[in-house]
Coordinates of C-alpha atoms and ligand atoms in Angstrom, one line a residue:
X222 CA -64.3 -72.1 10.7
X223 CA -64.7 -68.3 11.4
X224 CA -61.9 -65.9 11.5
X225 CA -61.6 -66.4 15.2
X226 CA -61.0 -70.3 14.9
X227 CA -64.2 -71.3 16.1
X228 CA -66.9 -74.2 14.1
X229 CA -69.2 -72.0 12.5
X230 CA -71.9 -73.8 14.0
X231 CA -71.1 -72.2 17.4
X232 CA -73.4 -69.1 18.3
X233 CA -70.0 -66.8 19.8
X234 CA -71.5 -63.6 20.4
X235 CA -68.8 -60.8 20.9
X236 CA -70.5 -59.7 24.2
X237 CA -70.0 -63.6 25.0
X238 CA -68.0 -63.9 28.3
X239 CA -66.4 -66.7 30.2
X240 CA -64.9 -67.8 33.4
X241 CA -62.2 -70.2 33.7
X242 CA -61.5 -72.2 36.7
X243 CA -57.7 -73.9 37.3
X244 CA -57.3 -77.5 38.9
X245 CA -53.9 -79.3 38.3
X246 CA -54.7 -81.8 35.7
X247 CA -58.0 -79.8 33.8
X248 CA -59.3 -76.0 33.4
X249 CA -63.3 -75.7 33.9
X250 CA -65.2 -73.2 31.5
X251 CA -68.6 -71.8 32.1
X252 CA -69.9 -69.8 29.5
X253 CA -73.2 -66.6 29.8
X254 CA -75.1 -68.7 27.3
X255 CA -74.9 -71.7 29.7
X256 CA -74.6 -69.9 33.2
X257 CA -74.3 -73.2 35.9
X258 CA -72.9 -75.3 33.2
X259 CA -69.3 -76.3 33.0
X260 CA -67.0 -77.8 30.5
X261 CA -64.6 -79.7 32.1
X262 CA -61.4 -79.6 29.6
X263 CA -58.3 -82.2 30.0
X264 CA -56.5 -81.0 26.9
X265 CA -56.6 -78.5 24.2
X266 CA -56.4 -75.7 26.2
X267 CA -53.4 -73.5 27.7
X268 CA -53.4 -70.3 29.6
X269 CA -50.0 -69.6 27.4
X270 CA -52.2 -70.0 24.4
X271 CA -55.2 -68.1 25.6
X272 CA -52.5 -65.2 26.4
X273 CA -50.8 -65.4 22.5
X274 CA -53.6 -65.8 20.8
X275 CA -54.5 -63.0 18.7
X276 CA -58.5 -63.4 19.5
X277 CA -58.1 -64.8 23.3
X278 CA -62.2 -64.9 23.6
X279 CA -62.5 -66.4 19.7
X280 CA -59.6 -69.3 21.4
X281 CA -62.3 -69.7 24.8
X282 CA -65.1 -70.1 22.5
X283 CA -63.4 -72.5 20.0
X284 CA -61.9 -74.6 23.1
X285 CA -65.5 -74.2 25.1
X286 CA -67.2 -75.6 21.9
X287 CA -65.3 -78.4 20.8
X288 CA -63.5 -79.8 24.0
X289 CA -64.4 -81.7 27.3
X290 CA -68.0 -83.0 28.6
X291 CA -70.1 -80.8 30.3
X292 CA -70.2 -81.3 34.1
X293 CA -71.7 -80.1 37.1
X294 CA -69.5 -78.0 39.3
X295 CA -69.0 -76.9 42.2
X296 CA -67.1 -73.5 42.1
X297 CA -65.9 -73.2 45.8
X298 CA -63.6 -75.8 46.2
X299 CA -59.6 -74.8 46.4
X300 CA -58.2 -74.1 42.4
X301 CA -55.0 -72.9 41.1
X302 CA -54.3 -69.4 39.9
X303 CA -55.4 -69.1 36.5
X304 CA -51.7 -68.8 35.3
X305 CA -49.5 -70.4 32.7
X306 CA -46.2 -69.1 32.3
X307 CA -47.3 -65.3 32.5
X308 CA -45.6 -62.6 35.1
X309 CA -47.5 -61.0 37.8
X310 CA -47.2 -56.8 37.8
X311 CA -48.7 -54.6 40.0
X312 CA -49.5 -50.4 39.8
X313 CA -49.3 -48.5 43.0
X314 CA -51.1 -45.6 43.9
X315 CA -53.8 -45.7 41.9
X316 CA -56.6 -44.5 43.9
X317 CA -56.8 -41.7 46.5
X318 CA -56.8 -43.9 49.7
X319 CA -53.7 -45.8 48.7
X320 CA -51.9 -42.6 48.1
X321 CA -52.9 -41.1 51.5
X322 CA -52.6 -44.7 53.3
X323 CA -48.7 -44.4 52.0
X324 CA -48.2 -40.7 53.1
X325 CA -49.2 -42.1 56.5
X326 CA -46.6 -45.0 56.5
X327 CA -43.9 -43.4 54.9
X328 CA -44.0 -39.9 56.9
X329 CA -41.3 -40.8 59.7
X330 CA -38.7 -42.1 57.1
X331 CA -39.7 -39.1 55.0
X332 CA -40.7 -41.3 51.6
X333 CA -44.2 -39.5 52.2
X334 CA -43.5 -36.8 49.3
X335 CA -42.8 -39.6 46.8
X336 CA -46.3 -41.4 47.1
X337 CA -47.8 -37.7 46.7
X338 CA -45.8 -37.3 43.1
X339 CA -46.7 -40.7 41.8
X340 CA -50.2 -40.1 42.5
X341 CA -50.5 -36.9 40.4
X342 CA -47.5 -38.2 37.8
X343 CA -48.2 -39.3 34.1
X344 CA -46.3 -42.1 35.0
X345 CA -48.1 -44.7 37.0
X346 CA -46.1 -46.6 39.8
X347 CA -45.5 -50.3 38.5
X348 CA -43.6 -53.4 40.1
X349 CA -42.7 -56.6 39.6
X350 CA -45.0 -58.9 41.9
X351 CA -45.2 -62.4 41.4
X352 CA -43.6 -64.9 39.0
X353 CA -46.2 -67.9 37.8
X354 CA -45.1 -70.2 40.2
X355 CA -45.5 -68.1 43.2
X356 CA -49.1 -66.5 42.6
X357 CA -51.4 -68.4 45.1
X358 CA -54.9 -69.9 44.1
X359 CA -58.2 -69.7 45.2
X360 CA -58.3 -71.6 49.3
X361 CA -54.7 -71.9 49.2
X362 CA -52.5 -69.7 51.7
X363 CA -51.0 -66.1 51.7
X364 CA -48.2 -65.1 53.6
X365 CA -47.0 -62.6 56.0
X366 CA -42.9 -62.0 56.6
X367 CA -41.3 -62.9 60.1
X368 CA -39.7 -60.1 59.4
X369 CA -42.5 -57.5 59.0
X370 CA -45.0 -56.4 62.3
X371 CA -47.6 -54.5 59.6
X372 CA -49.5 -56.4 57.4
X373 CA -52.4 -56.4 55.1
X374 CA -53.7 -57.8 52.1
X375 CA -55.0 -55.5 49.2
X376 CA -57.8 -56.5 47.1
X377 CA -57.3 -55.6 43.1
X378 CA -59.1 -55.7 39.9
X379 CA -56.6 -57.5 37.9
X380 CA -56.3 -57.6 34.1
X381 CA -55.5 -60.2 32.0
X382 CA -53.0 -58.2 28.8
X383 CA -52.7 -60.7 26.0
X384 CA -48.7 -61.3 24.4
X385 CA -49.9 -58.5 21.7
X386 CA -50.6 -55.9 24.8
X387 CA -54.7 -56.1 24.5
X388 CA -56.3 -56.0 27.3
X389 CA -59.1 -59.5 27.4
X390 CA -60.2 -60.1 30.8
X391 CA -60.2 -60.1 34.1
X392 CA -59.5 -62.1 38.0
X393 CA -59.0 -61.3 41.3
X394 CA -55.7 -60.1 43.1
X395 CA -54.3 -60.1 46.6
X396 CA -51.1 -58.1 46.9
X397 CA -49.9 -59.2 50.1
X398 CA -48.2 -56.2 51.8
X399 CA -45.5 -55.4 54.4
X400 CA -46.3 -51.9 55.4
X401 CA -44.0 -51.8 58.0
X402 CA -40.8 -52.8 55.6
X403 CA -42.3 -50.1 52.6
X404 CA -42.9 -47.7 55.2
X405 CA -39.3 -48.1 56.7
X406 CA -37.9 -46.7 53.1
X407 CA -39.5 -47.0 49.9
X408 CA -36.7 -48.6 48.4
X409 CA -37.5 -51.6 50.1
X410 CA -40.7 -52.2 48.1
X411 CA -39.6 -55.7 46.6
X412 CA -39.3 -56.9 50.1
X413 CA -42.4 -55.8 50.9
X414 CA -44.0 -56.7 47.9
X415 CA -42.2 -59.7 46.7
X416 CA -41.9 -62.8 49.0
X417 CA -43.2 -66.4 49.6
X418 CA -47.0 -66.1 49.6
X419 CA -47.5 -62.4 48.8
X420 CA -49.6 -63.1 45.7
X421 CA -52.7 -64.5 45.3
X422 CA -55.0 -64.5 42.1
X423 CA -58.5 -66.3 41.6
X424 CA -60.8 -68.1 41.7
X425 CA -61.2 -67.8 37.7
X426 CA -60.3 -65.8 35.1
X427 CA -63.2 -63.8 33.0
X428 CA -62.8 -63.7 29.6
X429 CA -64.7 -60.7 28.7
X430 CA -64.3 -56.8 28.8
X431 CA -63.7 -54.3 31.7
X432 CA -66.9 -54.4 33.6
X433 CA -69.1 -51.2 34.2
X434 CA -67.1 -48.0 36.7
X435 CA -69.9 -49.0 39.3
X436 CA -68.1 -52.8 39.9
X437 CA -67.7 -53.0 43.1
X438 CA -64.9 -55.0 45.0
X439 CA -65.3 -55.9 48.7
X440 CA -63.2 -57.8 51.8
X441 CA -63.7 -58.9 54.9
X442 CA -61.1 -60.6 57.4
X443 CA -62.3 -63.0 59.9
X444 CA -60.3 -64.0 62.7
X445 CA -61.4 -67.0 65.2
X446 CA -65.0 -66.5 63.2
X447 CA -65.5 -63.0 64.0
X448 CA -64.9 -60.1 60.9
X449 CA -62.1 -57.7 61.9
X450 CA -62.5 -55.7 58.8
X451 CA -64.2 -55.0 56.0
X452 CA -63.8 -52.4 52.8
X453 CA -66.0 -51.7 49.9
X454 CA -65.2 -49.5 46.9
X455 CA -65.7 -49.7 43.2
X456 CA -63.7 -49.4 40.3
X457 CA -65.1 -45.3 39.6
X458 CA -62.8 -44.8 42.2
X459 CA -59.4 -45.4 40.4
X460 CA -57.4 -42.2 38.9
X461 CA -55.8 -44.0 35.9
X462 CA -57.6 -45.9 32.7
X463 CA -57.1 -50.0 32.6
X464 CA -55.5 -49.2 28.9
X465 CA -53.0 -46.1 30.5
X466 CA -51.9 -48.6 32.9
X467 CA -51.6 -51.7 30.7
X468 CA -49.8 -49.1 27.7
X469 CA -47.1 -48.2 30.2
X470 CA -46.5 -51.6 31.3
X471 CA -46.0 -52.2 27.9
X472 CA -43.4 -49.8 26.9
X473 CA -40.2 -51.0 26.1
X474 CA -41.2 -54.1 27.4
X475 CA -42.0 -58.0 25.8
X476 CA -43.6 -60.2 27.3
X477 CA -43.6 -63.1 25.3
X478 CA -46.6 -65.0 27.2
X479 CA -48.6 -61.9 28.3
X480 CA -48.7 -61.0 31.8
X481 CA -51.6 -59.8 34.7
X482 CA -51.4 -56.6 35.7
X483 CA -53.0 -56.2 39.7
X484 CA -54.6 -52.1 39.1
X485 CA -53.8 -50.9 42.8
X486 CA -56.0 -51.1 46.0
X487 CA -58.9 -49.0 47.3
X488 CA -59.1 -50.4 50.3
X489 CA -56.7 -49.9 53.1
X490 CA -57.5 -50.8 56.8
X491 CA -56.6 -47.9 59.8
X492 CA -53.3 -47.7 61.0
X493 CA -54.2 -50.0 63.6
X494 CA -54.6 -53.1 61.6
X495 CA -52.2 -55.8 60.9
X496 CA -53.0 -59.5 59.4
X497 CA -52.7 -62.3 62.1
X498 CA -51.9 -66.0 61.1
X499 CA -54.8 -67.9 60.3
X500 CA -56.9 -65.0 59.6
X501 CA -59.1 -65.3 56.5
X502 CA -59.1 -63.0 53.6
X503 CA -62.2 -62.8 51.6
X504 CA -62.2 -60.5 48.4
X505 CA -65.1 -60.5 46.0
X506 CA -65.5 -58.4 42.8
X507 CA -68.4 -58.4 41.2
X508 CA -69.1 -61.0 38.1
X509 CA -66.1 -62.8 38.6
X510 CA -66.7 -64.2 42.2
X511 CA -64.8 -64.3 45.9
X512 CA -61.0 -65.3 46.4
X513 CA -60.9 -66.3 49.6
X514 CA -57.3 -67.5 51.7
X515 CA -56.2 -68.0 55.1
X516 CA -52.9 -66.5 55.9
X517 CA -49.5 -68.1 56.9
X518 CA -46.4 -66.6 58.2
X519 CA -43.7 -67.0 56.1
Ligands
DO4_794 O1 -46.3 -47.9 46.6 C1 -46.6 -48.9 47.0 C2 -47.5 -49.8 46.4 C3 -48.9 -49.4 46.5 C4 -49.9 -50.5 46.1 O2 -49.5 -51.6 46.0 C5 -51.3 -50.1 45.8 O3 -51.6 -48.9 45.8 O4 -52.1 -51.0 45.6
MG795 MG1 -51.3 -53.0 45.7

């Protein structure tokens, strides 16, 4: 064995990455040396003891190695979130169109200052969003309230922190959003933020580190088969470092089974816009794939 756990007759390369996939009873692994090939894994593997582990990619390749047959795979069929028993965080206000996106919403109730500060504030904005159980998966269903009359989804990078706080990879994240209940007062953000369906995360998670500033991340919405939006922008755009958000999540704070931290949206439709049941949310980031999920109400 090397340091990392792994049979030393494994080739693990450091710049090594992976991508796990989520079904109920097994996870699926594909590694870059074997791109189209997947190990399909019944036991030896947890998402709690990829998250503790004090090598998460050294655990992958050790698992990836010596577990499961490899199969062949179809990646676009509905999975689970890529979760064990971790929490789901979010940071707000992280890129410029968020911030002015929020002005806009917030300017009658007069909460349009606050998004302004936050922006420009050594202290990121950071909430609670999604307990395990609650974040969706890949061709499952988001939610909009009954309650709420604006509504969109917002397309994230999302970072996988390890129990130790070190950052190791990466997935997709929806953060399902009431504007009209934020925008009402911006004390109401758990209810905007926090409700049955408002998280999604998928379709795998990539073991591997932060990709290039030049990543792009995309959506579309289609409604009855026609697109009613789309948004591109790239990770170049955000104001804040992956390691100055995931060290202030950290402070004064243990999370005993790690946690994913959703790093704000880009992408915000017009004021015009608001989700409709049975619309379908498409967001792809590049290198880890496309979470796609019709929407519910709630
Ligand atoms: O302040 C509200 C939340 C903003 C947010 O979720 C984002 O910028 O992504
Ligand atoms: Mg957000």
């Amino acid at each position: 064995m090397d340091g990392t756990g792994a049979p030393l007759f494994f080739r693990y390369h450091r710049d090594m990455s992976f991508r796990i996939f989520n079904s109920s009873t097994a996870v699926f692994i594909e590694s870059t040396e074997a791109p189209g090939l997947f190990r399909h894994v019944e036991t030896g593997f947890s998402f709690n003891e990829l998250f503790t582990a004090p090598d998460p990619a050294g655990y992958v390749a050790a698992v990836y190695n010596g577990a499961g047959e490899e199969v062949s795979f179809n990646p676009d069929i509905s999975y689970q979130a890529p979760i064990g028993d971790q929490e789901v965080w979010a940071a707000g206000v992280t890129y410029y169109r968020s911030r002015t996106a929020r002005m806009e919403e917030a300017e009658t109730a007069g909460g349009d200052i606050f998004y302004d500060k936050v922006y420009e504030a050594p202290r990121p904005e950071l909430f609670f969003k999604a307990t395990a159980a609650r974040a969706r998966g890949h061709l499952d269903k988001v939610g909009i309230r009954s309650d709420s009359t604006w509504d969109v989804p917002e397309p994230e990078f999302t970072l996988a922190i390890s129990s130790e706080g070190k950052i190791f990879g990466h997935t997709i994240g929806n953060d399902m959003s009431s504007r009209s209940i934020e925008g009402e007062n911006p004390l109401y953000l758990p209810q905007a933020k926090n409700y049955t369906g408002s998280c999604a995360l998928g379709p795998c998670l990539v073991v591997a580190d932060s990709p290039s500033p030049a990543t792009t991340i995309s959506i579309t919405i289609a409604r009855a088969g026609r697109e009613v939006f789309s948004g591109e922008t790239s990770l170049s755009q955000i104001k804040r470092s992956f390691e100055e958000l995931a060290g202030y999540l950290f402070r004064s704070n243990h999370f005993k089974n790690g946690a994913y931290l959703m790093t704000g949206t880009g992408i915000v439709p017009d004021s015009s816009f608001t989700l409709e049941v049975d619309d379908i949310v498409s967001i792809t980031i590049e290198g880890i794939g496309t979470l796609r999920n019709t929407v519910e109400r709630v």
